[in-house]
Amino acid sequence: MKLFRITLALISLVLLTASCDDSKSYAELLSDERKATNAYLATQKVINEIPADTVFEEGENAPFYRIDEEGNVYMQVISSGDRKNNRAKDDEEIYFRWMRISLLAWATGSEIYAEGNAEDMGYNSYFFRYNNFTLASSSQYGSGIQVPLDYLGVDCTVRLIIKSQYGFSSEISNVVPYLYTVRYFRSKI
């Protein structure tokens, strides 16, 4: 019986060691995320600060603006919406349609799959309560998805680069940066 336990312990140790060799440390995953993000941004025009007047260039060829000091969120404004008369209010229910691709897949030349609900109106509606992260219905999407509404009208369309710690809360440990295309709107009800 003692020999069986020792053998079982050795087999477990070998399996555990083998599985650890294949995984990366969190620091290595963060480094990969940073490299993938930087590789994509190297193909784009980037402005490292928010315009003083918060009037962003718009369109398909607009630059990506670094939104936070650490570079966790970058925003390209496709359409700024009505910035003066259609701003989100704290705790307001805001709906959004989105598509995204993995920048890790893009950077490594892997097959890229777009995912989201932007093209299928039968797909679930996504919404959050603006600036209310105490609710799981809002915090589950991370803070990055709400950032454009700090500057733009609810009817805006943007592209966002969101690193994992600002992304969907269920995916933080995956350490994958995504390029999103997002449209925001209010419920028609």
mmCIF file of N, CA, C and O in Angstrom, residues 130-164:
data_model
loop_
_atom_site.group_PDB
_atom_site.id
_atom_site.type_symbol
_atom_site.label_atom_id
_atom_site.label_comp_id
_atom_site.label_asym_id
_atom_site.label_seq_id
_atom_site.Cartn_x
_atom_site.Cartn_y
_atom_site.Cartn_z
ATOM 1 N N TYR A 130 -24.438 52.967 -17.282
ATOM 2 C CA TYR A 130 -23.277 53.831 -17.441
ATOM 3 C C TYR A 130 -22.708 54.289 -16.092
ATOM 4 O O TYR A 130 -23.418 54.812 -15.248
ATOM 5 N N ASN A 131 -21.434 54.047 -15.916
ATOM 6 C CA ASN A 131 -20.672 54.424 -14.713
ATOM 7 C C ASN A 131 -21.164 53.760 -13.434
ATOM 8 O O ASN A 131 -20.829 54.210 -12.349
ATOM 9 N N ASN A 132 -21.916 52.687 -13.538
ATOM 10 C CA ASN A 132 -22.366 51.970 -12.340
ATOM 11 C C ASN A 132 -21.745 50.573 -12.367
ATOM 12 O O ASN A 132 -22.332 49.638 -12.900
ATOM 13 N N PHE A 133 -20.565 50.449 -11.781
ATOM 14 C CA PHE A 133 -19.857 49.179 -11.793
ATOM 15 C C PHE A 133 -20.177 48.323 -10.570
ATOM 16 O O PHE A 133 -19.585 47.275 -10.366
ATOM 17 N N THR A 134 -21.123 48.772 -9.755
ATOM 18 C CA THR A 134 -21.544 47.960 -8.614
ATOM 19 C C THR A 134 -22.477 46.841 -9.053
ATOM 20 O O THR A 134 -22.664 45.874 -8.326
ATOM 21 N N LEU A 135 -23.044 46.971 -10.244
ATOM 22 C CA LEU A 135 -23.945 45.950 -10.777
ATOM 23 C C LEU A 135 -23.169 44.973 -11.653
ATOM 24 O O LEU A 135 -22.386 45.389 -12.517
ATOM 25 N N ALA A 136 -23.406 43.694 -11.467
ATOM 26 C CA ALA A 136 -22.744 42.681 -12.300
ATOM 27 C C ALA A 136 -23.101 42.872 -13.765
ATOM 28 O O ALA A 136 -22.288 42.617 -14.655
ATOM 29 N N SER A 137 -24.321 43.336 -14.057
ATOM 30 C CA SER A 137 -24.741 43.541 -15.442
ATOM 31 C C SER A 137 -23.905 44.608 -16.134
ATOM 32 O O SER A 137 -23.826 44.632 -17.359
ATOM 33 N N SER A 138 -23.265 45.473 -15.393
ATOM 34 C CA SER A 138 -22.374 46.485 -15.967
ATOM 35 C C SER A 138 -20.916 46.075 -15.874
ATOM 36 O O SER A 138 -20.167 46.185 -16.832
ATOM 37 N N SER A 139 -20.503 45.604 -14.719
ATOM 38 C CA SER A 139 -19.085 45.285 -14.515
ATOM 39 C C SER A 139 -18.626 44.084 -15.328
ATOM 40 O O SER A 139 -17.441 43.964 -15.629
ATOM 41 N N GLN A 140 -19.548 43.208 -15.733
ATOM 42 C CA GLN A 140 -19.150 42.022 -16.499
ATOM 43 C C GLN A 140 -18.493 42.360 -17.837
ATOM 44 O O GLN A 140 -17.741 41.571 -18.381
ATOM 45 N N TYR A 141 -18.759 43.531 -18.380
ATOM 46 C CA TYR A 141 -18.163 43.930 -19.660
ATOM 47 C C TYR A 141 -16.871 44.703 -19.487
ATOM 48 O O TYR A 141 -16.229 45.070 -20.463
ATOM 49 N N GLY A 142 -16.497 44.980 -18.252
ATOM 50 C CA GLY A 142 -15.280 45.728 -17.977
ATOM 51 C C GLY A 142 -15.497 47.219 -18.171
ATOM 52 O O GLY A 142 -16.508 47.651 -18.724
ATOM 53 N N SER A 143 -14.537 47.988 -17.750
ATOM 54 C CA SER A 143 -14.679 49.443 -17.843
ATOM 55 C C SER A 143 -14.342 49.980 -19.223
ATOM 56 O O SER A 143 -14.827 51.042 -19.614
ATOM 57 N N GLY A 144 -13.547 49.260 -19.987
ATOM 58 C CA GLY A 144 -13.119 49.748 -21.300
ATOM 59 C C GLY A 144 -14.262 49.995 -22.263
ATOM 60 O O GLY A 144 -14.210 50.941 -23.059
ATOM 61 N N ILE A 145 -15.294 49.188 -22.201
ATOM 62 C CA ILE A 145 -16.403 49.305 -23.151
ATOM 63 C C ILE A 145 -17.206 50.582 -22.924
ATOM 64 O O ILE A 145 -17.853 51.095 -23.829
ATOM 65 N N GLN A 146 -17.138 51.159 -21.708
ATOM 66 C CA GLN A 146 -17.892 52.366 -21.395
ATOM 67 C C GLN A 146 -17.115 53.660 -21.666
ATOM 68 O O GLN A 146 -17.701 54.735 -21.745
ATOM 69 N N VAL A 147 -15.820 53.567 -21.829
ATOM 70 C CA VAL A 147 -14.954 54.741 -21.962
ATOM 71 C C VAL A 147 -15.407 55.724 -23.040
ATOM 72 O O VAL A 147 -15.403 56.938 -22.791
ATOM 73 N N PRO A 148 -15.805 55.310 -24.222
ATOM 74 C CA PRO A 148 -16.175 56.297 -25.248
ATOM 75 C C PRO A 148 -17.279 57.257 -24.810
ATOM 76 O O PRO A 148 -17.296 58.418 -25.221
ATOM 77 N N LEU A 149 -18.169 56.793 -23.959
ATOM 78 C CA LEU A 149 -19.286 57.642 -23.540
ATOM 79 C C LEU A 149 -18.857 58.745 -22.578
ATOM 80 O O LEU A 149 -19.628 59.662 -22.298
ATOM 81 N N ASP A 150 -17.629 58.694 -22.100
ATOM 82 C CA ASP A 150 -17.087 59.798 -21.310
ATOM 83 C C ASP A 150 -16.834 61.022 -22.197
ATOM 84 O O ASP A 150 -16.741 62.140 -21.694
ATOM 85 N N TYR A 151 -16.723 60.809 -23.518
ATOM 86 C CA TYR A 151 -16.331 61.868 -24.446
ATOM 87 C C TYR A 151 -17.314 62.104 -25.587
ATOM 88 O O TYR A 151 -17.316 63.171 -26.185
ATOM 89 N N LEU A 152 -18.108 61.085 -25.921
ATOM 90 C CA LEU A 152 -18.910 61.121 -27.141
ATOM 91 C C LEU A 152 -20.393 60.966 -26.843
ATOM 92 O O LEU A 152 -20.787 60.609 -25.737
ATOM 93 N N GLY A 153 -21.226 61.188 -27.855
ATOM 94 C CA GLY A 153 -22.661 61.003 -27.718
ATOM 95 C C GLY A 153 -23.029 59.528 -27.694
ATOM 96 O O GLY A 153 -22.278 58.671 -28.164
ATOM 97 N N VAL A 154 -24.207 59.233 -27.152
ATOM 98 C CA VAL A 154 -24.668 57.844 -27.042
ATOM 99 C C VAL A 154 -24.774 57.190 -28.422
ATOM 100 O O VAL A 154 -24.598 55.989 -28.553
ATOM 101 N N ASP A 155 -25.003 57.969 -29.451
ATOM 102 C CA ASP A 155 -25.168 57.434 -30.797
ATOM 103 C C ASP A 155 -23.839 57.314 -31.556
ATOM 104 O O ASP A 155 -23.814 57.292 -32.782
ATOM 105 N N CYS A 156 -22.736 57.175 -30.853
ATOM 106 C CA CYS A 156 -21.420 57.100 -31.488
ATOM 107 C C CYS A 156 -21.090 55.674 -31.942
ATOM 108 O O CYS A 156 -21.696 54.700 -31.502
ATOM 109 N N THR A 157 -20.094 55.599 -32.818
ATOM 110 C CA THR A 157 -19.507 54.328 -33.250
ATOM 111 C C THR A 157 -17.993 54.470 -33.128
ATOM 112 O O THR A 157 -17.422 55.468 -33.586
ATOM 113 N N VAL A 158 -17.365 53.483 -32.498
ATOM 114 C CA VAL A 158 -15.925 53.552 -32.259
ATOM 115 C C VAL A 158 -15.276 52.193 -32.497
ATOM 116 O O VAL A 158 -15.943 51.166 -32.514
ATOM 117 N N ARG A 159 -13.966 52.240 -32.653
ATOM 118 C CA ARG A 159 -13.133 51.042 -32.543
ATOM 119 C C ARG A 159 -12.332 51.216 -31.268
ATOM 120 O O ARG A 159 -11.820 52.292 -30.988
ATOM 121 N N LEU A 160 -12.246 50.146 -30.519
ATOM 122 C CA LEU A 160 -11.525 50.174 -29.253
ATOM 123 C C LEU A 160 -10.503 49.057 -29.214
ATOM 124 O O LEU A 160 -10.814 47.926 -29.598
ATOM 125 N N ILE A 161 -9.331 49.358 -28.740
ATOM 126 C CA ILE A 161 -8.383 48.323 -28.354
ATOM 127 C C ILE A 161 -8.480 48.268 -26.837
ATOM 128 O O ILE A 161 -8.272 49.279 -26.160
ATOM 129 N N ILE A 162 -8.860 47.104 -26.340
ATOM 130 C CA ILE A 162 -9.032 46.947 -24.900
ATOM 131 C C ILE A 162 -8.167 45.783 -24.436
ATOM 132 O O ILE A 162 -8.340 44.649 -24.876
ATOM 133 N N LYS A 163 -7.234 46.099 -23.546
ATOM 134 C CA LYS A 163 -6.424 45.049 -22.940
ATOM 135 C C LYS A 163 -7.247 44.326 -21.879
ATOM 136 O O LYS A 163 -8.242 44.843 -21.374
ATOM 137 N N SER A 164 -6.806 43.149 -21.519
ATOM 138 C CA SER A 164 -7.592 42.219 -20.698
ATOM 139 C C SER A 164 -8.109 42.809 -19.392
ATOM 140 O O SER A 164 -9.261 42.586 -19.031
#
